[in-house]
Amino acid sequence: MTQKDAVPLSFEFFPPKTDQGHANLAETRSQLAAFNPEYFSVTYGAGGSTRDTTRNVVNNLIAAGSRAAPHLSFGGDGEATIAALLADYAAAGVEHIVALRGDLPSGMGGASQLVHANQLVEFIRRECGDQFNILVAAYPEIHPEAESYSRDIYWLGEKFKAGADAAITQYFYNADAYFAFVDACAKAGIDQPIVPGIMPLTNYQNLLRFSESCGADIPRWLRWQLKERADNSDDLLEYGLEVVTKLCEQLIAGGAPGLHFYTMNQWRPTSRLCRNLLGASD
Ligand code: FAD
C-alpha cells in the first residue's frame, strides 16, 4: 500500500480517566493525525457511564482539527437524553456516529433492557435525518449472544435497512473469518462496506482476558507464540507487529474497504503498523 492507493484509516480511542491520560491521548491524536484518518472514534461506556467524558474527548478532537466519531448506545437513557446528545454532536460538527447496543454495566443484571443497535439507528435517522454517517458493529466470528451465524448476519442486515452506512468489525486474527463473513453478508444482500477492526498485539494477558469476553478467537498457533513472549514486552510487540502487518496486507489485498485500529490510546503500535503498510521507514 502506498500513500496513493492507501485505504481509508480510522483510529479508536477510549475516554481517559486522569489528566495524564488526557495528555497522553492528545499526543496520540497528534501522532496518528499524520496518517490523515477519516475520523477518530471515541467509545461510550456501558450504560452511558462516559456520556460526558466521551463528549468532552469528541469536543477536544474537533478543537484540535480532527474529525471525531462518538460511539453511542441507549444504555439506561431515554430518548430525550439521547436526542439532546445528538443535537450537541450535530452542533459541534460531528459527521459520524458509531451506533451500538452496548452491554449492561456489571451489577445491573436484568434490571434494565438493552436497546438493539438497529433500533438506535432507526431513532437517529428519525431524529436527525441524514445529518450523520452511521456506523455499526459487525462480528466476523459472530457475536457471543447470537442465535446462529445466519441470524447474526440477518440482524446486521436490519441495521443497514434502518439506515446504517457501513460496519466496523470486532477484531480477529484469521483473515479467512473476515472474508467468509463478507461473502455470507453479500449472499444475504448486504453490499455496504464492512471495515475490519484491527487490534495491535501488545499484551498477552490483556488480550486473552478481553478476547474471552468479546468472543474474538485467538488461533492456537498465535496463542502459543504470544505465550512464549508474554514476559518480554519488546519481543511480543515486534512479533505482534509482524503478524498484524501481514493480516492487514492480506485484508487490503482481498479488498477490505478500510482499516479501523483499536489503538487503546497508544500511538506507537498503531503508528508502526501504518508505517509498515505504507512502506515508510520508522
Ligand atoms: P446488536 O447489533 O444489537 O446485537 C447484539 C446481539 O443481539 C447479537 O447477538 C445480534 O445477533 C442480536 N440482535 C441484534 N439486533 C436484534 C434485535 N433487534 N432483536 C433481537 N436480537 C438482535 N461497547 C461499548 O460498551 N462501548 C463502545 O463504545 C463499543 N464500541 C464498539 C465498537 C465496535 C466497532 C464493536 C465491534 C463493538 C463495540 N462495543 C462497544 C461492543 C458492543 O457494544 C457489544 O459487542 C454488544 O454486546 C453488542 O453491540 P451491537 O451494537 O453489536 O448490538
GROMACS .gro file of C-alpha atoms and ligand atoms in nm:
model
  335
    1MET     CA    1   0.000   0.000   0.000
    2THR     CA    2   0.144   0.339  -0.093
    3GLN     CA    3   0.015   0.685   0.007
    4LYS     CA    4  -0.157   0.699  -0.331
    5ASP     CA    5  -0.360   0.377  -0.306
    6ALA     CA    6  -0.396   0.382   0.074
    7VAL     CA    7  -0.726   0.252   0.206
    8PRO     CA    8  -0.917   0.485   0.444
    9LEU     CA    9  -0.796   0.454   0.803
   10SER     CA   10  -0.973   0.529   1.131
   11PHE     CA   11  -0.848   0.513   1.489
   12GLU     CA   12  -1.043   0.432   1.805
   13PHE     CA   13  -0.985   0.590   2.148
   14PHE     CA   14  -1.148   0.548   2.487
   15PRO     CA   15  -1.216   0.843   2.723
   16PRO     CA   16  -0.924   0.867   2.970
   17LYS     CA   17  -0.991   0.887   3.344
   18THR     CA   18  -0.693   1.102   3.451
   19ASP     CA   19  -0.520   1.427   3.348
   20GLN     CA   20  -0.217   1.221   3.246
   21GLY     CA   21  -0.444   1.003   3.034
   22HIS     CA   22  -0.582   1.312   2.858
   23ALA     CA   23  -0.229   1.443   2.794
   24ASN     CA   24  -0.127   1.102   2.650
   25LEU     CA   25  -0.434   1.099   2.430
   26ALA     CA   26  -0.356   1.446   2.292
   27GLU     CA   27  -0.009   1.316   2.195
   28THR     CA   28  -0.162   1.001   2.043
   29ARG     CA   29  -0.405   1.209   1.836
   30SER     CA   30  -0.128   1.433   1.715
   31GLN     CA   31   0.096   1.140   1.615
   32LEU     CA   32  -0.181   0.948   1.437
   33ALA     CA   33  -0.322   1.257   1.263
   34ALA     CA   34  -0.016   1.225   1.037
   35PHE     CA   35  -0.195   0.933   0.867
   36ASN     CA   36  -0.486   1.158   0.774
   37PRO     CA   37  -0.757   0.928   0.915
   38GLU     CA   38  -1.120   0.951   0.809
   39TYR     CA   39  -1.206   1.002   1.178
   40PHE     CA   40  -1.104   0.924   1.535
   41SER     CA   41  -1.381   0.734   1.713
   42VAL     CA   42  -1.442   0.758   2.088
   43THR     CA   43  -1.601   0.472   2.284
   44TYR     CA   44  -1.906   0.506   2.506
   45GLY     CA   45  -1.907   0.340   2.849
   46ALA     CA   46  -2.159   0.068   2.929
   47GLY     CA   47  -2.494   0.212   3.040
   48GLY     CA   48  -2.396   0.566   2.937
   49SER     CA   49  -2.128   0.581   3.210
   50THR     CA   50  -1.900   0.802   2.994
   51ARG     CA   51  -2.173   1.023   2.844
   52ASP     CA   52  -1.992   1.344   2.945
   53THR     CA   53  -1.634   1.225   2.907
   54THR     CA   54  -1.697   1.084   2.560
   55ARG     CA   55  -1.849   1.419   2.458
   56ASN     CA   56  -1.550   1.607   2.608
   57VAL     CA   57  -1.299   1.395   2.418
   58VAL     CA   58  -1.503   1.444   2.098
   59ASN     CA   59  -1.500   1.822   2.152
   60ASN     CA   60  -1.122   1.818   2.218
   61LEU     CA   61  -1.060   1.622   1.899
   62ILE     CA   62  -1.267   1.869   1.695
   63ALA     CA   63  -1.092   2.165   1.861
   64ALA     CA   64  -0.758   2.008   1.760
   65GLY     CA   65  -0.874   2.000   1.398
   66SER     CA   66  -0.968   1.630   1.369
   67ARG     CA   67  -1.292   1.458   1.269
   68ALA     CA   68  -1.446   1.275   1.565
   69ALA     CA   69  -1.693   0.985   1.564
   70PRO     CA   70  -1.862   0.932   1.901
   71HIS     CA   71  -1.985   0.582   1.985
   72LEU     CA   72  -2.336   0.586   2.126
   73SER     CA   73  -2.584   0.347   2.285
   74PHE     CA   74  -2.908   0.399   2.473
   75GLY     CA   75  -2.768   0.230   2.784
   76GLY     CA   76  -3.020   0.317   3.052
   77ASP     CA   77  -3.107   0.653   2.896
   78GLY     CA   78  -3.436   0.768   2.750
   79GLU     CA   79  -3.498   0.914   2.405
   80ALA     CA   80  -3.483   1.278   2.527
   81THR     CA   81  -3.130   1.235   2.666
   82ILE     CA   82  -3.001   1.068   2.351
   83ALA     CA   83  -3.175   1.324   2.127
   84ALA     CA   84  -3.010   1.608   2.323
   85LEU     CA   85  -2.668   1.442   2.288
   86LEU     CA   86  -2.722   1.401   1.914
   87ALA     CA   87  -2.818   1.768   1.886
   88ASP     CA   88  -2.494   1.863   2.070
   89TYR     CA   89  -2.292   1.648   1.832
   90ALA     CA   90  -2.460   1.797   1.526
   91ALA     CA   91  -2.392   2.150   1.656
   92ALA     CA   92  -2.025   2.059   1.719
   93GLY     CA   93  -1.986   1.947   1.357
   94VAL     CA   94  -1.972   1.570   1.417
   95GLU     CA   95  -2.027   1.378   1.093
   96HIS     CA   96  -2.006   1.013   1.204
   97ILE     CA   97  -2.180   0.824   1.485
   98VAL     CA   98  -2.099   0.463   1.580
   99ALA     CA   99  -2.437   0.323   1.688
  100LEU     CA  100  -2.431   0.028   1.928
  101ARG     CA  101  -2.647  -0.172   2.162
  102GLY     CA  102  -2.365  -0.182   2.418
  103ASP     CA  103  -2.361  -0.417   2.715
  104LEU     CA  104  -2.510  -0.386   3.062
  105PRO     CA  105  -2.269  -0.245   3.320
  106SER     CA  106  -2.163  -0.522   3.559
  107GLY     CA  107  -2.401  -0.539   3.854
  108MET     CA  108  -2.706  -0.418   3.662
  109GLY     CA  109  -2.811  -0.773   3.577
  110GLY     CA  110  -3.160  -0.786   3.428
  111ALA     CA  111  -3.264  -0.452   3.582
  112SER     CA  112  -3.256  -0.275   3.250
  113GLN     CA  113  -3.343  -0.366   2.892
  114LEU     CA  114  -3.082  -0.302   2.625
  115VAL     CA  115  -3.194  -0.131   2.305
  116HIS     CA  116  -3.066  -0.311   1.997
  117ALA     CA  117  -2.842  -0.121   1.757
  118ASN     CA  118  -3.093  -0.139   1.468
  119GLN     CA  119  -3.344   0.045   1.690
  120LEU     CA  120  -3.086   0.312   1.774
  121VAL     CA  121  -3.004   0.356   1.405
  122GLU     CA  122  -3.377   0.394   1.335
  123PHE     CA  123  -3.403   0.651   1.614
  124ILE     CA  124  -3.106   0.855   1.485
  125ARG     CA  125  -3.248   0.860   1.132
  126ARG     CA  126  -3.590   0.962   1.265
  127GLU     CA  127  -3.446   1.240   1.483
  128CYS     CA  128  -3.165   1.366   1.259
  129GLY     CA  129  -3.241   1.255   0.903
  130ASP     CA  130  -2.920   1.237   0.701
  131GLN     CA  131  -2.720   1.457   0.939
  132PHE     CA  132  -2.480   1.173   1.030
  133ASN     CA  133  -2.294   0.894   0.863
  134ILE     CA  134  -2.393   0.597   1.081
  135LEU     CA  135  -2.153   0.312   1.150
  136VAL     CA  136  -2.249  -0.012   1.326
  137ALA     CA  137  -2.068  -0.315   1.469
  138ALA     CA  138  -2.022  -0.647   1.286
  139TYR     CA  139  -1.874  -0.976   1.406
  140PRO     CA  140  -1.686  -1.198   1.158
  141GLU     CA  141  -1.654  -1.462   1.434
  142ILE     CA  142  -2.016  -1.393   1.535
  143HIS     CA  143  -2.145  -1.205   1.838
  144PRO     CA  144  -2.125  -1.417   2.156
  145GLU     CA  145  -2.502  -1.393   2.216
  146ALA     CA  146  -2.605  -1.464   1.855
  147GLU     CA  147  -2.869  -1.732   1.796
  148SER     CA  148  -2.675  -1.855   1.492
  149TYR     CA  149  -2.430  -1.741   1.222
  150SER     CA  150  -2.710  -1.656   0.980
  151ARG     CA  151  -2.927  -1.481   1.244
  152ASP     CA  152  -2.635  -1.256   1.337
  153ILE     CA  153  -2.599  -1.162   0.969
  154TYR     CA  154  -2.975  -1.111   0.949
  155TRP     CA  155  -2.956  -0.856   1.235
  156LEU     CA  156  -2.661  -0.682   1.072
  157GLY     CA  157  -2.881  -0.652   0.762
  158GLU     CA  158  -3.154  -0.495   0.980
  159LYS     CA  159  -2.904  -0.230   1.097
  160PHE     CA  160  -2.836  -0.143   0.733
  161LYS     CA  161  -3.208  -0.143   0.650
  162ALA     CA  162  -3.259   0.101   0.938
  163GLY     CA  163  -3.012   0.338   0.773
  164ALA     CA  164  -2.654   0.247   0.870
  165ASP     CA  165  -2.391   0.335   0.609
  166ALA     CA  166  -2.106   0.099   0.698
  167ALA     CA  167  -1.994  -0.151   0.962
  168ILE     CA  168  -1.674  -0.188   1.163
  169THR     CA  169  -1.587  -0.538   1.277
  170GLN     CA  170  -1.479  -0.683   1.606
  171TYR     CA  171  -1.107  -0.766   1.585
  172PHE     CA  172  -0.988  -1.105   1.464
  173TYR     CA  173  -0.656  -1.264   1.366
  174ASN     CA  174  -0.780  -1.501   1.098
  175ALA     CA  175  -0.832  -1.321   0.766
  176ASP     CA  176  -1.045  -1.611   0.635
  177ALA     CA  177  -1.305  -1.544   0.906
  178TYR     CA  178  -1.344  -1.193   0.767
  179PHE     CA  179  -1.359  -1.296   0.401
  180ALA     CA  180  -1.610  -1.577   0.472
  181PHE     CA  181  -1.824  -1.330   0.668
  182VAL     CA  182  -1.818  -1.067   0.392
  183ASP     CA  183  -1.918  -1.338   0.139
  184ALA     CA  184  -2.203  -1.456   0.362
  185CYS     CA  185  -2.319  -1.094   0.406
  186ALA     CA  186  -2.312  -1.041   0.028
  187LYS     CA  187  -2.524  -1.356  -0.018
  188ALA     CA  188  -2.770  -1.210   0.235
  189GLY     CA  189  -2.796  -0.892   0.025
  190ILE     CA  190  -2.561  -0.671   0.228
  191ASP     CA  191  -2.343  -0.462  -0.001
  192GLN     CA  192  -2.238  -0.181   0.235
  193PRO     CA  193  -1.871  -0.153   0.339
  194ILE     CA  194  -1.759  -0.382   0.623
  195VAL     CA  195  -1.436  -0.237   0.759
  196PRO     CA  196  -1.211  -0.475   0.954
  197GLY     CA  197  -1.127  -0.377   1.311
  198ILE     CA  198  -0.757  -0.427   1.389
  199MET     CA  199  -0.623  -0.483   1.740
  200PRO     CA  200  -0.244  -0.446   1.769
  201LEU     CA  201  -0.084  -0.725   1.974
  202THR     CA  202   0.080  -0.565   2.276
  203ASN     CA  203  -0.004  -0.765   2.590
  204TYR     CA  204  -0.072  -1.139   2.619
  205GLN     CA  205  -0.279  -1.146   2.939
  206ASN     CA  206  -0.497  -0.847   2.848
  207LEU     CA  207  -0.561  -0.990   2.504
  208LEU     CA  208  -0.671  -1.327   2.646
  209ARG     CA  209  -0.900  -1.166   2.903
  210PHE     CA  210  -1.061  -0.926   2.659
  211SER     CA  211  -1.097  -1.181   2.379
  212GLU     CA  212  -1.274  -1.420   2.616
  213SER     CA  213  -1.541  -1.161   2.695
  214CYS     CA  214  -1.599  -1.031   2.341
  215GLY     CA  215  -1.584  -1.366   2.162
  216ALA     CA  216  -1.275  -1.296   1.948
  217ASP     CA  217  -1.077  -1.610   1.866
  218ILE     CA  218  -0.701  -1.618   1.923
  219PRO     CA  219  -0.583  -1.900   1.693
  220ARG     CA  220  -0.393  -2.175   1.874
  221TRP     CA  221  -0.063  -2.112   1.691
  222LEU     CA  222  -0.078  -1.741   1.776
  223ARG     CA  223  -0.169  -1.804   2.138
  224TRP     CA  224   0.141  -2.025   2.177
  225GLN     CA  225   0.369  -1.776   2.004
  226LEU     CA  226   0.243  -1.491   2.224
  227LYS     CA  227   0.259  -1.700   2.541
  228GLU     CA  228   0.627  -1.765   2.478
  229ARG     CA  229   0.685  -1.389   2.466
  230ALA     CA  230   0.444  -1.294   2.746
  231ASP     CA  231   0.726  -1.179   2.976
  232ASN     CA  232   0.925  -0.992   2.714
  233SER     CA  233   0.716  -0.697   2.601
  234ASP     CA  234   0.963  -0.579   2.332
  235ASP     CA  235   0.979  -0.924   2.176
  236LEU     CA  236   0.600  -0.963   2.192
  237LEU     CA  237   0.548  -0.621   2.033
  238GLU     CA  238   0.790  -0.693   1.746
  239TYR     CA  239   0.635  -1.033   1.682
  240GLY     CA  240   0.284  -0.886   1.707
  241LEU     CA  241   0.369  -0.613   1.455
  242GLU     CA  242   0.488  -0.878   1.209
  243VAL     CA  243   0.168  -1.083   1.247
  244VAL     CA  244  -0.074  -0.789   1.234
  245THR     CA  245   0.106  -0.621   0.942
  246LYS     CA  246   0.066  -0.946   0.746
  247LEU     CA  247  -0.302  -0.964   0.845
  248CYS     CA  248  -0.363  -0.605   0.727
  249GLU     CA  249  -0.181  -0.675   0.399
  250GLN     CA  250  -0.399  -0.981   0.339
  251LEU     CA  251  -0.714  -0.781   0.415
  252ILE     CA  252  -0.619  -0.496   0.183
  253ALA     CA  253  -0.517  -0.737  -0.095
  254GLY     CA  254  -0.853  -0.912  -0.053
  255GLY     CA  255  -1.048  -0.588  -0.097
  256ALA     CA  256  -1.114  -0.461   0.258
  257PRO     CA  257  -1.266  -0.112   0.222
  258GLY     CA  258  -1.058   0.041   0.504
  259LEU     CA  259  -0.891  -0.041   0.836
  260HIS     CA  260  -1.015   0.065   1.181
  261PHE     CA  261  -0.748   0.043   1.454
  262TYR     CA  262  -0.828  -0.022   1.821
  263THR     CA  263  -0.542   0.196   1.944
  264MET     CA  264  -0.603   0.152   2.320
  265ASN     CA  265  -0.493   0.520   2.329
  266GLN     CA  266  -0.133   0.421   2.243
  267TRP     CA  267   0.013   0.568   1.927
  268ARG     CA  268   0.333   0.367   1.884
  269PRO     CA  269   0.199   0.020   1.785
  270THR     CA  270  -0.067   0.162   1.552
  271SER     CA  271   0.175   0.412   1.400
  272ARG     CA  272   0.430   0.137   1.333
  273LEU     CA  273   0.162  -0.079   1.170
  274CYS     CA  274   0.051   0.208   0.945
  275ARG     CA  275   0.410   0.288   0.853
  276ASN     CA  276   0.473  -0.078   0.770
  277LEU     CA  277   0.167  -0.076   0.545
  278LEU     CA  278   0.272   0.245   0.375
  279GLY     CA  279   0.624   0.111   0.327
  280ALA     CA  280   0.767   0.403   0.530
  281SER     CA  281   1.077   0.357   0.745
  282ASP     CA  282   1.047   0.403   1.125
  283FAD     P1  283  -2.671  -0.553   1.836
  283FAD     O1  284  -2.649  -0.523   1.692
  283FAD     O2  285  -2.798  -0.506   1.897
  283FAD     O3  286  -2.655  -0.712   1.851
  283FAD     C1  287  -2.644  -0.773   1.979
  283FAD     C2  288  -2.692  -0.919   1.972
  283FAD     O4  289  -2.834  -0.926   1.954
  283FAD     C3  290  -2.635  -1.001   1.857
  283FAD     O5  291  -2.619  -1.132   1.904
  283FAD     C4  292  -2.741  -0.995   1.747
  283FAD     O6  293  -2.742  -1.111   1.667
  283FAD     C5  294  -2.870  -0.981   1.827
  283FAD     N1  295  -2.964  -0.882   1.773
  283FAD     C6  296  -2.936  -0.768   1.705
  283FAD     N2  297  -3.049  -0.697   1.683
  283FAD     C7  298  -3.152  -0.767   1.740
  283FAD     C8  299  -3.292  -0.742   1.753
  283FAD     N3  300  -3.349  -0.630   1.706
  283FAD     N4  301  -3.367  -0.836   1.819
  283FAD     C9  302  -3.310  -0.947   1.870
  283FAD     N5  303  -3.177  -0.974   1.859
  283FAD    C10  304  -3.098  -0.886   1.796
  283FAD     N6  305  -1.932  -0.148   2.362
  283FAD    C11  306  -1.944  -0.041   2.445
  283FAD     O7  307  -1.996  -0.055   2.558
  283FAD     N7  308  -1.898   0.084   2.409
  283FAD    C12  309  -1.843   0.107   2.288
  283FAD     O8  310  -1.804   0.220   2.257
  283FAD    C13  311  -1.829  -0.003   2.197
  283FAD     N8  312  -1.775   0.014   2.075
  283FAD    C14  313  -1.770  -0.092   1.987
  283FAD    C15  314  -1.719  -0.071   1.859
  283FAD    C16  315  -1.711  -0.177   1.767
  283FAD    C17  316  -1.658  -0.150   1.630
  283FAD    C18  317  -1.753  -0.307   1.806
  283FAD    C19  318  -1.742  -0.422   1.710
  283FAD    C20  319  -1.803  -0.329   1.933
  283FAD    C21  320  -1.813  -0.222   2.025
  283FAD     N9  321  -1.867  -0.238   2.152
  283FAD    C22  322  -1.876  -0.131   2.239
  283FAD    C23  323  -1.914  -0.369   2.198
  283FAD    C24  324  -2.067  -0.387   2.172
  283FAD     O9  325  -2.140  -0.292   2.244
  283FAD    C25  326  -2.104  -0.528   2.218
  283FAD    O10  327  -2.047  -0.622   2.132
  283FAD    C26  328  -2.254  -0.552   2.238
  283FAD    O11  329  -2.268  -0.678   2.305
  283FAD    C27  330  -2.333  -0.561   2.107
  283FAD    O12  331  -2.348  -0.440   2.046
  283FAD     P2  332  -2.410  -0.432   1.897
  283FAD    O13  333  -2.426  -0.290   1.865
  283FAD    O14  334  -2.336  -0.519   1.806
  283FAD    O15  335  -2.554  -0.498   1.929
   0.00000   0.00000   0.00000
